[in-house]
Each structure stands twice: as C-alpha cells, then as structure tokens.
Amino acid sequence: MRRYTPQSVKEQIFTGLKAFGLAEDQAQVCTEIMFATDLSGVDSHGISMLPLYWQEISDGTLNEKAEQRLVHQFGAVSVFNADHGFGHPVSVRAMDAAIEAAEKFGVGIGSVRNANHFGAAGQYVLRAARRGMVGIATCSTRSAMQKPTGAKHALMGTNPIAFAHPVKDEEPIFVDMATTVVPGNKVKVYAYADEPLAGEWATDGNGEVVTDGMEVYNALLSPESSDIGLLPVGGNSAGGHKGYALATMVQLLSAALSGSDQPGDVAGRQSIGYFFLAIDPRAFGEGADAEEYARVLRDTLRGMEPVDPDEPVQVAGDPEHRSVEDRSVNGIPISDGMVQAIRETVEDAGAEFILTEA
C-alpha cells in the first residue's frame, strides 16, 4: 500500500470539499477533523469519506449549503439543528457548548438533530479532554446496518460511542468504537483494497458469515435490497446481545433526546442525532485529582506483564497516538482502489487530484 504526504492528504480533503460546494469555514472544520482522523490511523473516516459525501450531495441526501444553528437552550443543555448538512462543524459547536456549560455547571450537554455523518466520534471527545474535561459522544445512524441479536435483517446503525479522559502531562485516554463488530466504513476500506473481511463481521439472512468486502459494503449502502448486515459487538458467539444493548442506548441518547429519525427510516434527507457530554472533574471538589488518577492507572496497566513480551499491554488511545507520530513523518497509507475512487470523485466535482506519494 502506497503512502501519501500528510500535507497533500490535507489539501486534497479541503479542495475536494470546496469543490463539493461547502463554504470555506465549514470546509476547514471538516478538513481538520478528517485529516486528524487519517493521522490517527482510522482510515475509514478520513479522506476515504469523500466519494460517499459527493454521492450523497449528488443525490440530494446531504446538504452542502446547510445553515446550522442553535435552536434551544435550557440550563446546561444546548440543542442544534444541523440542517441535514455535514456533521463535523455542528459537532464542534455542540461539544464546545457542552464544554462551556461544564465550566459553569460542572456538566454540559450538546444535542444535534437533522444531521448527517460526523466523521470519527473520537475527535470530539479529544476536544473535551484537551480542555481538561471528560468527554462522551454518541451518534445514531439511520441506515440499517446492524442486525439486532437474533434478527434476520439489519435495522440499527453502527451507533458509535466515544469516551476521553484527560491525563496529567500526557495525551488523553480515549476510546472510539462502533457498537457493531466493525464500523461500516471499515468494510469500505477492505472492499476498496480487495481484501476479504477478517472474521465473523457480517452475516446473510440465514446467519451465514459473508466475507466478500465489496458485497457487504454494497449491501450496507442498499440495505433494502439485501439481507446482509453487520453483527453487534460480540458477534453471534461472544455476547453480541451486549453490543446490541449498547447500540440501543446510543440510539436513545442520540436520537430520542434530539428528536431525530427512527433507525431504518431512509426516506429523504438524513436526520440522525448526536449526543455530547462534557464533565468538569473540578466539580467534584478537592478530594480527587482525576488527571493524576488517570496517569497512575495508565502506567499500572501498561506495566502489567504481557503474555507475549513483544506485545506490551496497551491502554485505549495508545495505537492512535502512535499512529499520529508515525504517519506525520512517514505518510498516510491509502489503497490503490481508494486512491482511484478519490481521483474520480474530486475530478468529477471539479477539483484537481493532488495526492502526492511520500
């Protein structure tokens, strides 16, 4: 797999989004989130999203001219209407509103309705943690991708949840996970790389495992014409009912509170919901030092004796932090199939293809 210079990846995202019709300020926010995602090793939610975004703009389900606004405020709660546009700019506003409320009240909540895809949830909780807050983010997804435990067909989305906690003098501990075995956009990465899926990720209507990446990805894009769906975290044999329960929790926090779509309601523009929570550790008084506690816990976990000496025990967020260090120097890997899809997308939108090999 070829690597591409970080600067060219960042510029390609920005010029592509501008060609899609986004205002410069919104394109800049989206670029920062998507580029940080690529640096962190989450290849499913960075530059690889450009083809899907362009497709959704072209078919009218994603509003590139969205006017996103604050529509309700009560105490520590702020609610935003995303106007069916890109989720990244309104998510930054909602998390920042939650952080500001937490500085005043100890906790703050940002809720978003009428939204589309917001990229990687982890980027928003990191935003909170780097300001000394505990951050939580969840997102409902309208497309039917996840099979409820025991069901023949998919209904729920991948329904991600992210959490970050500040650590004294170090990068935050954080986790960003789908409540499916893998996120749908990771299937996309395998599909464009022409690689089989790596395990019991997806099944058909008879419960048989499907490993053809492109077949599964196409099914996720058109769930009404297929009985293929992703399994919840835990799969069929290792506690998948727990992943299904987590997905239900995420759906309620994200969609029920914000007034967004039911899962599987795919008519017209997307109206998915987000939930952002910020907690100020200082609100708990002087009896605890949360950042120092997190530092000691991280050191203790990393210091545990590993089964394999060549595979030391890691803590949530370690792989992503290492990826940022590596990719900032050595470039960002992108499969040839995805590069071709990006080229076709940006040129179709009227932008120049500028990815440069590292």
PDB file of C-alpha atoms in Angstrom, residues 1 16 51 103 108 111 203 271 282 357:
ATOM      1  CA  MET A   1       0.000   0.000   0.000  1.00  0.00           C
ATOM      2  CA  GLY A  16     -12.421  18.387  -2.586  1.00  0.00           C
ATOM      3  CA  PRO A  51     -16.613   9.565  -2.521  1.00  0.00           C
ATOM      4  CA  GLU A 103     -17.164  25.097  33.084  1.00  0.00           C
ATOM      5  CA  GLY A 108     -22.788  20.218  29.877  1.00  0.00           C
ATOM      6  CA  SER A 111     -27.539  17.670  21.274  1.00  0.00           C
ATOM      7  CA  THR A 203     -23.994 -12.492   8.017  1.00  0.00           C
ATOM      8  CA  SER A 271     -31.948  13.217  10.201  1.00  0.00           C
ATOM      9  CA  ARG A 282     -13.109  20.038  39.242  1.00  0.00           C
ATOM     10  CA  GLU A 357       3.347   9.881  -2.708  1.00  0.00           C
TER      11      GLU A 357
END
